[in-house]
Coordinates of C-alpha atoms in Angstrom, one line a residue:
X191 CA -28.9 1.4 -4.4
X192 CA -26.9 4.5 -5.5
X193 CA -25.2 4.7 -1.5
X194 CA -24.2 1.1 -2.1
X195 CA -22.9 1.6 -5.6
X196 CA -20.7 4.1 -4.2
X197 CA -19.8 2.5 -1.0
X198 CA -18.3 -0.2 -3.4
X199 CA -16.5 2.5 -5.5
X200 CA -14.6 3.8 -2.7
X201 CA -13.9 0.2 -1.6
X202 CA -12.1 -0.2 -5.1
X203 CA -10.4 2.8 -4.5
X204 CA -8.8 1.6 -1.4
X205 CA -7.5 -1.3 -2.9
X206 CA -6.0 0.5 -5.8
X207 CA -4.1 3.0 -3.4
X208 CA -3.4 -0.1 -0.8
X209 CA -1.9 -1.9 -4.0
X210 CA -0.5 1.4 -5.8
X211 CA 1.0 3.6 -3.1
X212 CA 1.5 0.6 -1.2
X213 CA 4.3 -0.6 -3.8
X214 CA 5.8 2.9 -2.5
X215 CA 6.1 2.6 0.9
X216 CA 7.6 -0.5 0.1
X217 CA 10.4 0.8 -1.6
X218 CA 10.7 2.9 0.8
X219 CA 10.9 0.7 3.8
X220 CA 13.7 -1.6 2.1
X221 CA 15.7 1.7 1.3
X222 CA 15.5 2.2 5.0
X223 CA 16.5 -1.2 5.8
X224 CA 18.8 -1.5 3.0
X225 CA 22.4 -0.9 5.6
X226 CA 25.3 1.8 5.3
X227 CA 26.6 3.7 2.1
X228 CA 28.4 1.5 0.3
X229 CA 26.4 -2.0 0.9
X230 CA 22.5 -0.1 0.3
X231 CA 24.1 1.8 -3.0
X232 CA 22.8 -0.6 -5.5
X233 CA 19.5 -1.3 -3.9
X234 CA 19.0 2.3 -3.6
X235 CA 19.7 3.0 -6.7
X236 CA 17.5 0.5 -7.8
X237 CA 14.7 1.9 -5.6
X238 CA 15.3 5.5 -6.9
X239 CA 14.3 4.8 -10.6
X240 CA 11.9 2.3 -9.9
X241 CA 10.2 4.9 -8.2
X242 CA 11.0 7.8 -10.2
X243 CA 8.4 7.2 -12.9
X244 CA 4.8 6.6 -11.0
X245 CA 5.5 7.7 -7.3
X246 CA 3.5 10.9 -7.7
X247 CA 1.2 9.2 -9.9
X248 CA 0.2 6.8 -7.3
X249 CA -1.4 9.8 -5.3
X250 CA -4.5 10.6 -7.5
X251 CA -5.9 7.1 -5.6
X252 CA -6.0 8.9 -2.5
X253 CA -7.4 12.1 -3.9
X254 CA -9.9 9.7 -4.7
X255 CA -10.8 8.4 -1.9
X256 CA -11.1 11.5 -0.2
X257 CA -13.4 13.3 -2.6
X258 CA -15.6 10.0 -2.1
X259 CA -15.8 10.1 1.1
X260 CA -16.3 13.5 1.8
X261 CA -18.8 13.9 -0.7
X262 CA -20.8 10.7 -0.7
X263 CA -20.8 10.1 3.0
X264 CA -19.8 12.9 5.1
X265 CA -20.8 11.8 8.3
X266 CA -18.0 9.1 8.0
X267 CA -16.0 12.0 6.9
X268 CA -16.5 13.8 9.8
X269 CA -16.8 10.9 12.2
X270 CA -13.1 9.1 11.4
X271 CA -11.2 12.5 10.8
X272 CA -12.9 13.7 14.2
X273 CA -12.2 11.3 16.0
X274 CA -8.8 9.9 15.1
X275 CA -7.4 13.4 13.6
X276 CA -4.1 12.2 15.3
X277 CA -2.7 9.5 13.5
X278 CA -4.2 11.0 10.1
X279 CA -2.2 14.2 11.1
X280 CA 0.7 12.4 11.2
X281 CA 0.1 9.8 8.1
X282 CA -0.2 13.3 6.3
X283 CA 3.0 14.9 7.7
X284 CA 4.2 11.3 6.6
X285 CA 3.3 11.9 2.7
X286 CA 4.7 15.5 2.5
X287 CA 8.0 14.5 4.0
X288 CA 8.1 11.4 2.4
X289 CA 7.8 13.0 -1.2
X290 CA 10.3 16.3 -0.2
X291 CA 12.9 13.4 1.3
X292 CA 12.5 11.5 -2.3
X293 CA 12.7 14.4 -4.0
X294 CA 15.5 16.2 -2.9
X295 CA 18.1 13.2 -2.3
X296 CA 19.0 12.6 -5.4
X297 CA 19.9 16.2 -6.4
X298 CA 21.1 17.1 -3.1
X299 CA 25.4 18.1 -4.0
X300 CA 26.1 17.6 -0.2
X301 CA 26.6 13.8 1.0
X302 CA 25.0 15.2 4.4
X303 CA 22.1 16.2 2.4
X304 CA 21.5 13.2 0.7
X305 CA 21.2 11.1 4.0
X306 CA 19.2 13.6 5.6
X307 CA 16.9 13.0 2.9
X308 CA 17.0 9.9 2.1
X309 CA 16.8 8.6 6.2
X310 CA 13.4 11.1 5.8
X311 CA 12.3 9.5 3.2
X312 CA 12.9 6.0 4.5
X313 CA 11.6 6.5 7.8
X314 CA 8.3 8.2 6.5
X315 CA 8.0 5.5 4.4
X316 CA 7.3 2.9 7.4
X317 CA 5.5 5.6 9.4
X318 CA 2.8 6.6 7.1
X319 CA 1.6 3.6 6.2
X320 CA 1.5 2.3 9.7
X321 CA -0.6 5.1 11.1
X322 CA -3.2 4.8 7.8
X323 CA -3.5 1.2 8.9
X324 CA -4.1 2.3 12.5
X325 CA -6.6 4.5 11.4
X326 CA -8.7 2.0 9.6
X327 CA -8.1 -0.7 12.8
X328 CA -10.1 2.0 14.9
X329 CA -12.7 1.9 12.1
X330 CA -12.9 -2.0 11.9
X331 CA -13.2 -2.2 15.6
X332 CA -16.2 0.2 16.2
X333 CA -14.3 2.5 17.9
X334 CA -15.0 5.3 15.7
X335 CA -18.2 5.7 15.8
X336 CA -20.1 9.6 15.3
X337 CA -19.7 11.8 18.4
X338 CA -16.2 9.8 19.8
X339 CA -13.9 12.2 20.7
X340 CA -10.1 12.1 20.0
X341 CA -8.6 9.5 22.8
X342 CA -5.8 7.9 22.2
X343 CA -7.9 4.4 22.2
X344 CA -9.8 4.9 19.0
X345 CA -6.6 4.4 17.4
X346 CA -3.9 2.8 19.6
X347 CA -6.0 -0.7 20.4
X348 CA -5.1 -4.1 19.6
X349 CA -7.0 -4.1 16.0
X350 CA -5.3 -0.8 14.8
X351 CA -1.9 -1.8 16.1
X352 CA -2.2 -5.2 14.0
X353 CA -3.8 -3.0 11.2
X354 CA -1.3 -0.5 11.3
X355 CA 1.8 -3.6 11.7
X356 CA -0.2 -5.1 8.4
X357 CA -0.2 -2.0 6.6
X358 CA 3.7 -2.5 6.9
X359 CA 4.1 -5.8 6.1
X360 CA 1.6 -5.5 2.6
X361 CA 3.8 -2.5 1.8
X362 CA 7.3 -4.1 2.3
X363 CA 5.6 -7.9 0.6
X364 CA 4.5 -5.4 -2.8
X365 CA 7.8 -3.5 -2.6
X366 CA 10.2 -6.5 -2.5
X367 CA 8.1 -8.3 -5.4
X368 CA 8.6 -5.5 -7.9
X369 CA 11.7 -5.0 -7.3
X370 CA 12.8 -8.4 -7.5
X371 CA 10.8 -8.0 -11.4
X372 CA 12.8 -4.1 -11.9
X373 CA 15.9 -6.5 -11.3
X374 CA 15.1 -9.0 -13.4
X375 CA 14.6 -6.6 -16.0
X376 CA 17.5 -5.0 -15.6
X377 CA 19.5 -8.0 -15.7
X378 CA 20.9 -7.3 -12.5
X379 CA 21.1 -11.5 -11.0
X380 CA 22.6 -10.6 -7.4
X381 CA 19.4 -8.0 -6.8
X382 CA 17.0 -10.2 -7.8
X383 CA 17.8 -12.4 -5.0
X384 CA 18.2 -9.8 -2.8
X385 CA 14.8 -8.3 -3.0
X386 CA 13.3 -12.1 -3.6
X387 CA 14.6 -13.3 -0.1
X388 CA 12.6 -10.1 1.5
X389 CA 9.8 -11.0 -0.3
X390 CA 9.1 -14.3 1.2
X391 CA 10.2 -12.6 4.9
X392 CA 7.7 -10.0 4.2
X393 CA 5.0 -12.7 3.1
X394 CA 5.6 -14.8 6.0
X395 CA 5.7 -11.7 8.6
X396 CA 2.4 -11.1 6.9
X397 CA 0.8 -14.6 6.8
X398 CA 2.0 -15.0 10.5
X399 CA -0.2 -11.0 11.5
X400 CA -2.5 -12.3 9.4
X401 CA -3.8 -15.0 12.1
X402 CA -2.8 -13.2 14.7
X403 CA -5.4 -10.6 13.3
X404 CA -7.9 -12.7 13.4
X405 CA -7.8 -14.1 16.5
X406 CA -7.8 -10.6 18.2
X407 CA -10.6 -9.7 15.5
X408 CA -12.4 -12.5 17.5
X409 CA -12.9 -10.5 20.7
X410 CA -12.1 -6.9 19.8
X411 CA -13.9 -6.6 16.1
X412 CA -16.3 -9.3 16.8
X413 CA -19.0 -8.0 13.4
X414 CA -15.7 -7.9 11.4
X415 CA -14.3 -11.1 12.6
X416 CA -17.5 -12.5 11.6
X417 CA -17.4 -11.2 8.5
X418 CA -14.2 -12.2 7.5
X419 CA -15.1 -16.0 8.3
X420 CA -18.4 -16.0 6.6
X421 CA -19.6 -15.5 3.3
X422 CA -18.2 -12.9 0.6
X423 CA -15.8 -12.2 3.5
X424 CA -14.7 -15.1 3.5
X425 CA -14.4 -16.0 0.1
X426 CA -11.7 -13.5 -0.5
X427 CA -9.7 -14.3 2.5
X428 CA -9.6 -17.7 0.9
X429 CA -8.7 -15.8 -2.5
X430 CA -6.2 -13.7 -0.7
X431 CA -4.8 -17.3 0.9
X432 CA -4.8 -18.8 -2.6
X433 CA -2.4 -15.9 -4.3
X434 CA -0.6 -15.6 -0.9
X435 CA 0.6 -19.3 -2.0
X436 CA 1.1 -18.6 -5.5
X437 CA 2.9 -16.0 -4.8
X438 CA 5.5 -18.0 -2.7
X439 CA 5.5 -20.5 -5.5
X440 CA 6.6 -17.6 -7.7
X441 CA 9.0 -16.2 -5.8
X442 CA 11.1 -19.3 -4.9
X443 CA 11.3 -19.7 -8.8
X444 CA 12.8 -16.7 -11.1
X445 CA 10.1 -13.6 -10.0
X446 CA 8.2 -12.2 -13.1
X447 CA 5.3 -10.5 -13.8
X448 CA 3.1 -13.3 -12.5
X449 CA 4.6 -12.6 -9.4
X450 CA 3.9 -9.1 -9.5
X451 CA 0.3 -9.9 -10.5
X452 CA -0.2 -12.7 -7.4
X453 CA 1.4 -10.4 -5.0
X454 CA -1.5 -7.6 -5.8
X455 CA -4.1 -9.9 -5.7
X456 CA -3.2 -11.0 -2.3
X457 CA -3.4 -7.6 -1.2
X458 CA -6.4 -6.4 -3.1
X459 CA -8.2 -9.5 -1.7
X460 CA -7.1 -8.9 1.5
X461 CA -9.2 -5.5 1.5
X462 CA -11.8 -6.1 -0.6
X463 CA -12.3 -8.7 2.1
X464 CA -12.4 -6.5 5.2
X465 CA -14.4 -4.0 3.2
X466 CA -17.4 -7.0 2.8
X467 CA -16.4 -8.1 6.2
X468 CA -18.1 -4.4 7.3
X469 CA -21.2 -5.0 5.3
X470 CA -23.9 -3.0 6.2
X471 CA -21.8 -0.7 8.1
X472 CA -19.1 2.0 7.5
X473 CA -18.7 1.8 11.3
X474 CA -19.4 -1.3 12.6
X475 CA -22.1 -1.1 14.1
X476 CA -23.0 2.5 14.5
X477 CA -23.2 3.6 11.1
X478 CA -24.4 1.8 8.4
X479 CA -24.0 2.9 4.2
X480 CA -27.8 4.1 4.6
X481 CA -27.3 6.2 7.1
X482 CA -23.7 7.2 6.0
X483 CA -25.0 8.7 2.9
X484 CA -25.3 12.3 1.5
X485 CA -28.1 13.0 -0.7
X486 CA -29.7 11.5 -3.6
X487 CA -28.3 13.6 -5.8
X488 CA -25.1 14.0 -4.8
X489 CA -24.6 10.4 -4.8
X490 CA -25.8 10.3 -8.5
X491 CA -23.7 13.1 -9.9
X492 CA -20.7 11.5 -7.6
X493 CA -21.7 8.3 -9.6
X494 CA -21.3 10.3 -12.8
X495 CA -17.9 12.2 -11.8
X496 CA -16.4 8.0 -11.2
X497 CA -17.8 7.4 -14.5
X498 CA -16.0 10.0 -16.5
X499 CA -12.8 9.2 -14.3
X500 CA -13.1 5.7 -15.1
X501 CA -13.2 6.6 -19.2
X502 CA -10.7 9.2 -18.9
X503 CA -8.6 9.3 -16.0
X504 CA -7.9 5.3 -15.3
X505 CA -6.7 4.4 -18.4
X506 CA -3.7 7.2 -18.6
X507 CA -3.0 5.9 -14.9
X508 CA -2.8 2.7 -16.5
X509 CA -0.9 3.0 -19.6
X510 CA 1.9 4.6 -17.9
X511 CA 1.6 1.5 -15.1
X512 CA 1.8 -0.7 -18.3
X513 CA 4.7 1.2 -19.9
X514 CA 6.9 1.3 -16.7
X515 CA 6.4 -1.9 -15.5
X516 CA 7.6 -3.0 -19.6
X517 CA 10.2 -1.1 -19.8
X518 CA 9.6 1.4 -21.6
X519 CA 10.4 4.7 -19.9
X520 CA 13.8 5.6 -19.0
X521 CA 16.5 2.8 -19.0
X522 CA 18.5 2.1 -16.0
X523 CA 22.4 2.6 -17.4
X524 CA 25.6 0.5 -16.6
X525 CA 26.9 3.6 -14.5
X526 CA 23.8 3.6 -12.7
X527 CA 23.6 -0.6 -11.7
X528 CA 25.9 -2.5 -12.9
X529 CA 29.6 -2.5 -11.5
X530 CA 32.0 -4.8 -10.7
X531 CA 32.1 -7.3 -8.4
X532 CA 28.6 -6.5 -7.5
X533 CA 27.9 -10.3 -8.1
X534 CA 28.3 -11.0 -4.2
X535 CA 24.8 -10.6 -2.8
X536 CA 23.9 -13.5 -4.6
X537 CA 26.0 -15.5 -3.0
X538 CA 25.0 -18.2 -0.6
X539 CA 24.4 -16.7 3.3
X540 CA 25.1 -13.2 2.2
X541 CA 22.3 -10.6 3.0

């Protein structure tokens, strides 16, 4: 009872950091896609302090899931960081540059600076996400079962590469729809149409992998496939379909909160759903939560550490979600946003 307890913990956790950091990367990747100097400056600037705030924060999910893991069940600790060491190697390398690149940019005096770390930023921004995703496609697939060794196919198969494009597309969908809602805010019209349009891209892109996913789920994941079209499983990819939907709805009207809320959902769904799609394995099918688990008591004072976390820790992570997404930190000046003629984004046809 306790390994299950836990098992559903570090689901949560997931989600949170799929929703939390994922918001992050997607900043990042429409910084990277945002064109030259002078037409990605008001995005960017944009992106820079809706960032500035909680892009740190968003971390302590992933410390999170890696003192769960290790602790609770070690042998998927040691399994998945054995076996696919490679792409979480480089996910990692992803982070460090990512945050350095974020960083320094904006106090860099150099304009050669500032594009060096701002195209470092950008660019770990897609790859680190795409290489988690990877990693948990060679989980989902059975591939990573205990004793693999490190080959290239644990992680570079047809389910991680549609994880891994997924993991991209959730980030870029979350990205767009808060910063549509930082625009609004800000009262800046022409950016609020600019990240809007991305977001439906980005949730059509991701609708569209969706089914591709599970078609190739079909043959290369087959437990997971089956998961994810029966019970529990399936229940939340119908939830996930349903605020998917929603969200659109949202979107093609003025983007708000609700928005913002729909657009998490979808994601948060989407892995809850693979997580019960797994059910009773951490690998499927070579290693289940059972055997997964550490001892008795390790579990219960782990149980007791996620308690104390949970009264303590989550709600200062949330308050200062709450505040920023209200408002209520730093304001974004006219000198930083607003100039003039910066009206003509929103007009028809332009990008």
């Amino acid at each position: 009872m306790s390994a299950d307890l836990i098992a559903v913990v570090l689901l949560l956790a997931v989600a949170a950091y799929t929703c939390a950091g994922g918001t992050d990367y997607g900043a990042g990747f429409w910084d990277l896609t945002a064109g030259g100097a002078e037409r990605g400056k008001r995005p960017r600037r944009l992106i820079d302090h809706a960032m500035a705030p909680v892009w740190e924060v968003n971390n302590v999910w992933l410390v999170f899931i890696l003192v769960i893991t290790w602790t609770g069940f070690p042998t998927l600790f040691q399994t998945v960081f054995s076996a696919m060491w490679l792409p979480l190697a480089l996910a990692a390398v992803g982070m460090v540059l990512r945050g350095a690149g974020f960083a320094f940019r904006k106090p860099a005096r150099r304009l050669a600076g500032r594009r060096l770390y701002g195209a470092v930023f950008a660019v770990a921004s897609l790859v680190t996400p795409f290489f988690l995703g990877a990693a948990i496609g060679g989980v989902a697939s059975g591939r990573a079962a205990p004793g693999t060794p490190a080959t290239a196919d644990v992680w570079a198969n047809p389910t991680s590469v549609l994880f891994g494009l997924l993991a991209v597309a959730t980030t870029a969908l979350l990205g767009a729809v808060f910063l549509a809602g930082d625009a609004r805010r800000f009262d800046a019209p022409d950016l609020i149409g600019y990240f809007r349009r991305r977001a439906l891209a980005a949730l059509v892109v991701l609708a569209v992998l969706a089914v591709i996913t599970l078609f190739v789920t079909h043959d290369d994941a087959p437990h997971v496939w089956h998961g994810l079209t029966h019970g529990v499983g399936l229940f939340f990819v119908v939830l996930a379909t349903v605020a998917a939907l929603a969200t659109a709805w949202l979107l093609l009207r003025t983007p708000g909160n609700w928005a913002r809320v729909t657009a998490v959902c979808v994601v948060a769904s989407a892995v809850i759903a693979w997580g019960m799609a797994q059910r009773p394995y951490l690998v499927p099918t070579s290693l289940t939560v059972a055997d997964g688990a550490g001892a008795p008591s390790t579990l219960t004072w782990l149980a007791v550490v996620t308690l104390v976390a949970v009264v303590i820790v989550f709600p200062a992570v949330g308050l200062l979600y709450w505040l920023d997404t209200h408002g209520e930190l730093e304001e974004l000046s006219d000198t930083d946003l607003r100039q003039d003629g910066a009206a003509g984004d929103s007009a028809p046809g332009s990008n």
